[in-house]
Short mmCIF file of C-alpha atoms and ligand atoms in Angstrom, two decimals:
data_model
loop_
_atom_site.label_atom_id
_atom_site.label_comp_id
_atom_site.label_asym_id
_atom_site.label_seq_id
_atom_site.Cartn_x
_atom_site.Cartn_y
_atom_site.Cartn_z
CA MET A 14 294.83 87.90 -16.96
CA GLN A 15 298.50 88.20 -16.07
CA GLU A 16 298.99 89.84 -12.68
CA PHE A 17 302.74 89.54 -12.27
CA TYR A 18 305.77 88.44 -14.26
CA THR A 19 306.76 84.80 -14.07
CA VAL A 20 310.17 83.23 -14.60
CA LYS A 21 309.52 82.60 -18.26
CA ASP A 22 308.93 86.28 -19.05
CA PHE A 23 312.61 87.31 -18.88
CA ASP A 24 315.69 86.55 -20.96
CA TYR A 25 318.50 85.54 -18.63
CA SER A 26 321.37 84.81 -20.93
CA GLY A 27 324.49 85.99 -19.06
CA LYS A 28 322.40 88.03 -16.60
CA THR A 29 322.58 87.78 -12.83
CA VAL A 30 319.43 86.76 -10.99
CA ILE A 31 318.71 87.32 -7.31
CA LEU A 32 316.53 84.35 -6.43
CA ARG A 33 314.67 84.23 -3.10
CA THR A 34 313.87 80.65 -2.15
CA ASP A 35 312.82 79.03 1.10
CA PHE A 36 315.57 76.73 2.33
CA ASN A 37 314.21 76.84 5.87
CA VAL A 38 314.20 73.06 6.21
CA PRO A 39 314.28 71.08 9.46
CA ILE A 40 317.90 70.39 10.45
CA VAL A 41 318.75 68.19 13.43
CA LYS A 42 322.42 68.00 14.48
CA GLY A 43 323.60 69.36 11.10
CA LYS A 44 321.48 66.85 9.13
CA ILE A 45 318.50 67.82 6.98
CA THR A 46 315.57 65.67 8.14
CA ASP A 47 313.04 66.72 5.48
CA GLN A 48 314.28 67.83 2.05
CA SER A 49 310.90 68.71 0.55
CA ARG A 50 311.39 72.48 0.44
CA ILE A 51 314.76 72.03 -1.28
CA THR A 52 313.40 69.45 -3.71
CA ARG A 53 310.53 71.72 -4.68
CA SER A 54 312.82 74.74 -5.10
CA MET A 55 314.93 72.97 -7.72
CA ALA A 56 312.62 73.55 -10.71
CA THR A 57 313.32 77.28 -10.78
CA ILE A 58 317.04 76.85 -10.06
CA LYS A 59 317.34 74.33 -12.90
CA TYR A 60 315.35 76.56 -15.26
CA LEU A 61 317.69 79.47 -14.56
CA ILE A 62 320.79 77.31 -15.02
CA GLU A 63 319.47 75.99 -18.34
CA HIS A 64 318.76 79.54 -19.46
CA LYS A 65 322.34 80.62 -18.70
CA ALA A 66 321.63 82.86 -15.74
CA LYS A 67 324.16 83.49 -12.98
CA VAL A 68 322.12 82.62 -9.92
CA ILE A 69 322.47 84.16 -6.46
CA VAL A 70 320.17 82.37 -4.02
CA LEU A 71 318.93 84.13 -0.91
CA SER A 72 317.07 82.39 1.89
CA HIS A 73 316.45 82.72 5.58
CA PHE A 74 316.85 80.01 8.16
CA GLY A 75 315.19 80.11 11.57
CA ARG A 76 314.97 83.28 13.61
CA PRO A 77 318.52 84.51 14.30
CA LYS A 78 317.30 88.03 15.22
CA GLY A 79 319.70 89.94 12.98
CA LYS A 80 323.01 88.43 14.01
CA PHE A 81 325.26 85.50 13.17
CA ASN A 82 324.31 82.22 14.79
CA HIS A 83 326.24 79.10 13.87
CA ASP A 84 323.21 76.85 14.38
CA MET A 85 321.25 78.80 11.79
CA SER A 86 323.84 78.81 9.04
CA LEU A 87 322.72 77.83 5.54
CA ALA A 88 326.09 76.13 4.90
CA PRO A 89 324.60 72.59 5.34
CA ILE A 90 322.23 73.35 2.45
CA VAL A 91 324.98 73.75 -0.14
CA ASP A 92 325.77 70.04 -0.51
CA ALA A 93 322.09 69.13 -0.66
CA VAL A 94 321.49 71.59 -3.52
CA SER A 95 324.62 70.39 -5.29
CA ALA A 96 323.37 66.79 -4.98
CA HIS A 97 320.13 67.80 -6.73
CA LEU A 98 322.28 69.22 -9.54
CA LYS A 99 324.18 65.97 -10.12
CA GLY A 100 327.13 67.14 -8.05
CA LYS A 101 327.55 70.50 -9.80
CA GLU A 102 329.67 72.87 -7.73
CA VAL A 103 327.59 75.34 -5.75
CA GLN A 104 329.35 78.30 -4.16
CA PHE A 105 328.63 79.76 -0.75
CA ALA A 106 329.04 83.40 0.31
CA TYR A 107 329.28 84.17 4.02
CA ASP A 108 328.04 87.73 3.66
CA ILE A 109 326.38 88.74 0.41
CA LEU A 110 327.46 92.37 0.74
CA SER A 111 331.13 91.68 1.60
CA SER A 112 333.90 92.48 -0.87
CA LYS A 113 334.74 88.76 -0.96
CA ALA A 114 331.19 87.93 -2.08
CA LYS A 115 331.36 90.64 -4.74
CA LYS A 116 334.49 88.97 -6.13
CA GLN A 117 332.76 85.58 -6.08
CA ILE A 118 329.79 87.07 -7.94
CA ALA A 119 332.03 88.76 -10.50
CA SER A 120 333.62 85.41 -11.29
CA LEU A 121 330.31 83.55 -11.78
CA LYS A 122 329.80 82.12 -15.24
CA PRO A 123 326.40 81.65 -16.93
CA GLY A 124 324.72 78.65 -15.27
CA ASP A 125 326.67 79.00 -11.99
CA VAL A 126 324.94 79.04 -8.62
CA LEU A 127 325.96 80.83 -5.43
CA ILE A 128 324.03 80.46 -2.19
CA ALA A 129 324.30 83.35 0.25
CA GLU A 130 324.37 82.86 4.02
CA ASN A 131 321.14 83.27 6.02
CA ILE A 132 319.78 86.66 4.99
CA ARG A 133 318.31 87.16 8.47
CA PHE A 134 321.84 87.51 9.90
CA HIS A 135 321.44 91.07 8.55
CA PRO A 136 319.15 93.01 10.91
CA GLU A 137 317.90 95.04 7.92
CA GLU A 138 316.21 91.98 6.41
CA GLU A 139 313.25 92.04 8.76
CA THR A 140 312.85 95.83 8.70
CA ASN A 141 312.13 95.78 4.95
CA SER A 142 314.96 98.28 4.48
CA LYS A 143 315.06 100.12 1.13
CA ASP A 144 318.74 100.84 1.55
CA PHE A 145 319.60 97.18 2.15
CA ALA A 146 317.33 96.19 -0.75
CA LYS A 147 319.15 98.58 -3.06
CA GLN A 148 322.55 97.19 -2.12
CA ILE A 149 321.40 93.65 -2.86
CA ALA A 150 319.63 94.70 -6.05
CA ASN A 151 322.91 96.26 -7.29
CA LEU A 152 324.33 92.73 -7.47
CA GLY A 153 321.86 91.52 -10.10
CA ASP A 154 319.69 92.24 -13.14
CA TYR A 155 316.49 90.45 -12.14
CA TYR A 156 314.77 89.38 -8.95
CA ILE A 157 312.72 86.20 -8.61
CA ASN A 158 310.57 85.32 -5.63
CA ASP A 159 310.13 81.55 -5.45
CA ALA A 160 309.30 81.61 -1.75
CA PHE A 161 305.51 81.54 -1.59
CA SER A 162 305.98 80.24 1.95
CA CYS A 163 307.72 83.50 2.98
CA SER A 164 305.52 85.88 1.02
CA HIS A 165 303.37 86.78 4.01
CA ARG A 166 306.40 88.66 5.37
CA ALA A 167 307.15 92.29 4.47
CA HIS A 168 310.88 91.65 4.56
CA THR A 169 313.64 93.14 2.38
CA SER A 170 314.34 90.01 0.30
CA ILE A 171 310.61 89.50 -0.31
CA ASP A 172 309.17 92.99 -0.58
CA ALA A 173 311.51 96.03 -0.70
CA ILE A 174 313.84 94.46 -3.26
CA THR A 175 311.10 94.50 -5.92
CA GLU A 176 311.36 98.30 -6.02
CA PHE A 177 314.78 98.07 -7.64
CA LEU A 178 314.67 95.21 -10.17
CA PRO A 179 312.28 93.70 -12.71
CA SER A 180 310.68 91.00 -10.56
CA ALA A 181 308.95 87.70 -11.23
CA ALA A 182 307.37 84.79 -9.37
CA GLY A 183 309.35 81.55 -9.51
CA LEU A 184 307.93 78.26 -10.79
CA LEU A 185 307.10 76.86 -7.34
CA HIS A 186 305.53 80.14 -6.26
CA GLU A 187 303.41 80.16 -9.40
CA GLU A 188 302.48 76.50 -8.87
CA GLU A 189 301.37 77.21 -5.29
CA LEU A 190 299.07 80.05 -6.35
CA THR A 191 297.67 78.21 -9.37
CA SER A 192 297.01 75.02 -7.40
CA LEU A 193 295.45 76.71 -4.39
CA ASN A 194 293.25 78.89 -6.59
CA LYS A 195 292.15 75.94 -8.66
CA LEU A 196 291.53 73.43 -5.85
CA ILE A 197 290.05 75.53 -3.09
CA ASP A 198 286.61 76.53 -4.23
CA TYR A 199 284.52 77.95 -1.43
CA ASN A 200 281.32 77.18 -3.37
CA LYS A 201 281.94 73.48 -2.80
CA LYS A 202 281.40 71.49 0.38
CA ILE A 203 284.52 72.14 2.41
CA PHE A 204 285.72 70.21 5.44
CA ALA A 205 288.48 72.06 7.26
CA ILE A 206 290.65 70.19 9.73
CA THR A 207 292.81 72.26 12.06
CA GLY A 208 295.14 71.35 14.83
CA GLY A 209 298.53 72.28 16.14
CA ALA A 210 299.68 74.18 19.12
CA LYS A 211 297.84 77.46 19.40
CA ILE A 212 294.60 79.21 18.59
CA SER A 213 296.31 82.57 18.98
CA SER A 214 298.45 82.08 15.87
CA LYS A 215 295.47 80.94 13.78
CA ILE A 216 292.53 83.12 14.85
CA SER A 217 291.93 84.82 11.52
CA LEU A 218 292.09 81.46 9.76
CA LEU A 219 289.56 79.90 12.15
CA ARG A 220 287.19 82.86 11.71
CA GLN A 221 287.45 82.53 7.95
CA LEU A 222 287.01 78.76 7.96
CA VAL A 223 283.90 78.67 10.14
CA THR A 224 282.16 81.10 7.83
CA LYS A 225 283.22 79.36 4.59
CA ALA A 226 283.44 75.64 5.39
CA SER A 227 280.53 73.24 5.89
CA SER A 228 282.38 71.53 8.71
CA LEU A 229 285.43 72.14 10.87
CA ALA A 230 287.27 69.55 12.97
CA ILE A 231 289.51 70.91 15.69
CA GLY A 232 292.25 68.74 17.19
CA GLY A 233 295.71 69.21 18.66
CA ALA A 234 296.44 71.38 21.66
CA MET A 235 294.20 73.97 20.04
CA ALA A 236 291.19 71.75 20.80
CA ASN A 237 292.00 71.86 24.52
CA THR A 238 291.15 75.55 24.68
CA PHE A 239 287.82 74.79 22.98
CA LEU A 240 287.11 71.96 25.44
CA LYS A 241 287.91 74.36 28.29
CA ALA A 242 285.57 76.94 26.71
CA LYS A 243 282.81 74.32 26.87
CA GLY A 244 283.46 74.02 30.60
CA PHE A 245 285.36 70.70 30.53
CA ASN A 246 288.36 69.93 32.69
CA VAL A 247 291.52 69.63 30.57
CA GLY A 248 293.80 68.60 33.44
CA SER A 249 297.41 69.62 32.87
CA SER A 250 297.01 69.81 29.07
CA LEU A 251 298.54 72.58 27.03
CA TYR A 252 295.89 75.25 26.44
CA GLU A 253 295.60 79.03 26.21
CA PRO A 254 293.65 80.60 29.10
CA ASP A 255 293.61 83.98 27.34
CA GLN A 256 291.96 82.49 24.24
CA ILE A 257 288.91 80.94 25.91
CA ASN A 258 286.72 83.85 24.83
CA THR A 259 288.04 83.62 21.28
CA ALA A 260 287.14 79.92 21.29
CA LYS A 261 283.61 80.75 22.48
CA GLU A 262 283.29 83.42 19.81
CA ILE A 263 284.38 80.98 17.10
CA LEU A 264 281.87 78.37 18.34
CA ASN A 265 279.09 80.98 18.17
CA LEU A 266 280.18 82.09 14.73
CA ALA A 267 279.98 78.45 13.64
CA ILE A 268 276.36 78.21 14.81
CA GLU A 269 275.46 81.42 12.95
CA SER A 270 277.22 80.20 9.79
CA LYS A 271 275.79 76.67 10.05
CA CYS A 272 279.27 75.17 10.16
CA LYS A 273 279.33 71.79 11.88
CA ILE A 274 282.07 71.66 14.52
CA ILE A 275 283.81 68.39 15.39
CA LEU A 276 285.69 68.60 18.69
CA PRO A 277 287.45 65.56 20.17
CA PHE A 278 284.78 63.76 22.17
CA ASP A 279 287.34 61.16 23.11
CA VAL A 280 291.03 61.81 23.67
CA ILE A 281 294.30 60.03 24.52
CA THR A 282 295.79 61.20 27.79
CA SER A 283 298.96 60.53 29.69
CA LYS A 284 300.70 61.99 32.72
CA ASN A 285 303.57 63.15 30.57
CA LEU A 286 304.69 63.54 27.01
CA ASN A 287 307.31 60.80 27.02
CA ALA A 288 304.81 58.00 27.27
CA ILE A 289 307.21 55.13 26.70
CA ASN A 290 306.75 53.23 29.98
CA GLN A 291 303.93 55.58 30.91
CA LYS A 292 300.31 54.60 30.92
CA CYS A 293 298.01 56.18 28.33
CA ARG A 294 294.24 56.29 28.58
CA VAL A 295 291.42 56.63 26.08
CA VAL A 296 288.88 58.85 27.79
CA ASP A 297 285.84 60.98 26.95
CA GLY A 298 286.73 64.61 26.31
CA ASN A 299 284.71 65.68 29.35
CA LYS A 300 286.24 63.18 31.79
CA VAL A 301 289.91 64.13 31.83
CA LEU A 302 291.53 63.96 35.27
CA ASN A 303 293.53 66.76 36.88
CA LYS A 304 296.97 65.19 36.46
CA GLU A 305 296.39 64.10 32.87
CA MET A 306 297.44 65.77 29.63
CA ILE A 307 295.45 65.44 26.41
CA LEU A 308 297.98 64.41 23.78
CA ASP A 309 295.96 63.06 20.87
CA ILE A 310 292.43 62.58 19.54
CA GLY A 311 290.75 59.28 20.45
CA PRO A 312 289.45 56.43 18.22
CA GLN A 313 285.81 57.62 18.11
CA THR A 314 286.95 61.06 17.01
CA ILE A 315 289.09 59.51 14.29
CA ILE A 316 286.01 57.61 13.04
CA GLU A 317 283.87 60.75 13.16
CA ILE A 318 286.46 62.72 11.14
CA THR A 319 286.83 59.85 8.67
CA ASN A 320 283.06 59.62 8.14
CA ASN A 321 282.85 63.35 7.66
CA LEU A 322 285.52 63.21 4.94
CA LEU A 323 283.10 61.23 2.82
CA GLU A 324 280.44 63.90 3.17
CA SER A 325 282.78 66.57 1.81
CA GLN A 326 284.15 67.58 -1.56
CA ILE A 327 287.26 69.44 -0.50
CA VAL A 328 289.36 68.82 2.60
CA ILE A 329 291.73 71.50 3.87
CA TRP A 330 294.14 70.50 6.60
CA ASN A 331 296.49 72.53 8.77
CA GLY A 332 298.09 71.52 12.06
CA PRO A 333 298.65 68.03 13.52
CA LEU A 334 295.88 66.52 15.65
CA GLY A 335 298.18 65.41 18.46
CA ALA A 336 301.73 65.67 19.75
CA PHE A 337 302.78 63.56 16.76
CA GLU A 338 306.54 63.84 17.36
CA HIS A 339 306.12 61.60 20.41
CA ARG A 340 304.83 58.08 19.86
CA PRO A 341 302.13 56.91 20.35
CA PHE A 342 300.57 60.37 20.05
CA ASP A 343 301.07 60.32 16.27
CA VAL A 344 298.21 57.82 15.85
CA GLY A 345 295.36 60.31 15.31
CA THR A 346 297.29 62.40 12.79
CA ALA A 347 298.55 59.30 10.95
CA ALA A 348 295.09 57.69 10.82
CA VAL A 349 293.42 60.83 9.45
CA SER A 350 296.28 61.23 7.00
CA ARG A 351 295.74 57.68 5.70
CA SER A 352 291.99 58.19 5.26
CA ILE A 353 292.49 61.46 3.40
CA ALA A 354 295.12 59.83 1.17
CA LYS A 355 292.85 56.84 0.45
CA PHE A 356 289.74 58.89 -0.39
CA THR A 357 291.81 61.25 -2.53
CA GLN A 358 293.18 58.31 -4.50
CA GLN A 359 289.63 56.96 -4.87
CA LYS A 360 288.70 60.41 -6.25
CA LYS A 361 286.09 60.89 -3.54
CA ILE A 362 287.64 64.10 -2.24
CA ILE A 363 290.14 66.79 -3.14
CA SER A 364 292.71 67.27 -0.40
CA VAL A 365 294.98 70.21 0.33
CA ALA A 366 297.36 70.34 3.29
CA GLY A 367 299.80 73.00 4.44
CA GLY A 368 301.80 73.90 7.54
CA GLY A 369 305.32 72.94 8.57
CA ASP A 370 304.37 70.35 11.17
CA VAL A 371 301.38 68.73 9.53
CA VAL A 372 303.32 68.37 6.29
CA SER A 373 306.23 66.76 8.09
CA ALA A 374 303.74 64.36 9.73
CA ILE A 375 302.29 63.49 6.30
CA ASN A 376 305.81 63.01 4.92
CA GLN A 377 306.64 60.79 7.90
CA SER A 378 303.79 58.51 6.85
CA GLY A 379 305.04 58.60 3.25
CA LEU A 380 301.65 59.78 2.00
CA GLU A 381 302.57 63.13 0.48
CA ASP A 382 302.02 61.96 -3.09
CA SER A 383 298.52 60.75 -2.31
CA PHE A 384 297.17 64.21 -1.44
CA SER A 385 295.82 66.45 -4.22
CA TYR A 386 298.19 69.22 -3.17
CA ILE A 387 300.65 69.91 -0.40
CA SER A 388 301.63 73.52 0.09
CA THR A 389 305.15 74.45 1.23
CA GLY A 390 303.58 77.34 3.11
CA GLY A 391 302.94 77.35 6.85
CA GLY A 392 301.98 80.87 7.88
CA ALA A 393 301.68 81.83 4.21
CA PHE A 394 299.24 78.99 3.53
CA LEU A 395 297.13 80.18 6.47
CA GLU A 396 297.16 83.80 5.31
CA TRP A 397 296.30 82.77 1.78
CA LEU A 398 293.36 80.69 3.08
CA ALA A 399 292.21 83.56 5.26
CA GLY A 400 292.15 85.77 2.17
CA GLU A 401 294.79 88.17 3.46
CA ARG A 402 296.83 90.41 1.19
CA MET A 403 300.34 88.99 1.18
CA PRO A 404 303.19 91.54 0.91
CA GLY A 405 305.34 89.34 -1.36
CA ILE A 406 302.53 88.83 -3.86
CA LEU A 407 301.42 92.47 -3.77
CA ALA A 408 305.03 93.52 -4.41
CA LEU A 409 305.21 91.35 -7.54
CA LYS A 410 301.90 92.78 -8.79
CA LYS A 411 303.10 96.36 -8.24
CA ASN A 412 306.36 95.61 -10.00
CA TYR A 413 304.45 94.18 -12.97
CA GLU A 414 302.18 97.23 -13.22
CA LYS A 415 305.14 99.60 -13.04
CA ASN A 416 307.27 97.81 -15.64
CA ARG A 417 304.36 97.06 -17.96
CA LEU A 418 303.44 100.74 -18.17
CA SER A 419 307.00 101.89 -18.73
CA ASN A 420 307.68 99.34 -21.51
P1 LIG B 20 301.60 73.51 11.76
O1 LIG B 20 303.08 73.74 11.67
O2 LIG B 20 301.16 72.29 10.99
O3 LIG B 20 300.80 74.73 11.43
P2 LIG B 20 301.62 74.08 14.61
O4 LIG B 20 302.98 74.66 14.48
O5 LIG B 20 300.50 74.99 14.90
O6 LIG B 20 301.28 73.17 13.32
O7 LIG B 20 301.62 73.01 15.81
C1 LIG B 20 302.41 71.88 15.83
C2 LIG B 20 302.74 71.45 17.23
O8 LIG B 20 301.59 71.23 18.01
C3 LIG B 20 303.52 70.15 17.24
O9 LIG B 20 304.79 70.39 17.78
C4 LIG B 20 302.69 69.24 18.12
O10 LIG B 20 303.48 68.43 18.99
C5 LIG B 20 301.88 70.21 18.93
N1 LIG B 20 300.68 69.58 19.48
C6 LIG B 20 299.62 69.10 18.81
N2 LIG B 20 298.72 68.56 19.66
C7 LIG B 20 299.20 68.70 20.91
C8 LIG B 20 298.74 68.37 22.23
N3 LIG B 20 297.55 67.77 22.40
N4 LIG B 20 299.52 68.69 23.28
C9 LIG B 20 300.71 69.29 23.09
N5 LIG B 20 301.21 69.64 21.88
C10 LIG B 20 300.46 69.35 20.80
MG1 LIG B 21 304.51 74.64 13.04
#
């Protein structure tokens, strides 16, 4: 049953489309270090060009808190998008509501593309302002949300704008929902692997996973809080003192739900994060010394996780298992990534990964094509997994109901 309009439901010939994509890619010193979000946004942009739409692309970048910030400009994206379009000229508008931008829009021809500057430079973006939405909607005939990865935000360019234009999900957005719905079947034997920095940002996900998965491995800095909750010394590791009770609660919930928990029983420690010239140690999870930091999972834990993969049907992964940006603390994440990729290719498991950092770690190892599915969503992937109602998706459903009844 159709729940919302998709790109292919509208006729774009000569019409102007407001397209929300996610161009929030990692940029270091003006250079894009991982293009995957841009690459995966191109299907919808190309479809619209081929169907003679005039395309206005909106995206956010970083968290500029409602004002201009040179470091968070979307200007470096323009050339990258143009390169994906065989060098086609792509315009850039510094302020989508300025009179200059209105002139640029008026001169667009069917098949032209204009990218607007970071929508979060407008403070009204994050307040889900109807007034701001209406002003943007006045610039176009249709709205398309291709940013599944932003759809957990009730922001103007995701939510409020759908009140003023016929609205559809873009091709990537549709692909995300179709793939996640198809692959993640909670009736099968699920092995969830979580890591990353904080429990506090992933509590509802952890609660959901322990009740639905057969097993849950916890790595990354997040595991340190669990080790602390078990009464172990974590030395000077990153952990969250105010989440120790949450960790205990999740461990109890796991016992009640018969979910097997895999915590790092060996870890890699060092006295500081920049371990080049520093000594690292492989040590049992309960024998960490006061001055040491836990920075990765150890070899026995890698083996345990690898063995557990083979006892599972579906593997869901969010969050790196160590401080992977700093060698050699990428070893645990890379090793698990290779095992998942191998078993997926051997058709022994189905694998789904999501989350900004874990996906960039998988890309770093060049293994992205060996997973069953990689979501572009970070927070959105987590909210989807936790079964939460996402504002961007609800907005598209409402828009569909409204327009279907009035047609
Ligand atoms: P994701 O984006 O995949 O959801 P997070 O944003 O939650 O992941 O966390 C990623 C961050 O966690 C990375 O910057 C990584 O360096 C950090 N991290 C993982 N393990 C550790 C650790 N043991 N100590 C310190 N930082 C860690
Ligand atoms: Mg992250």
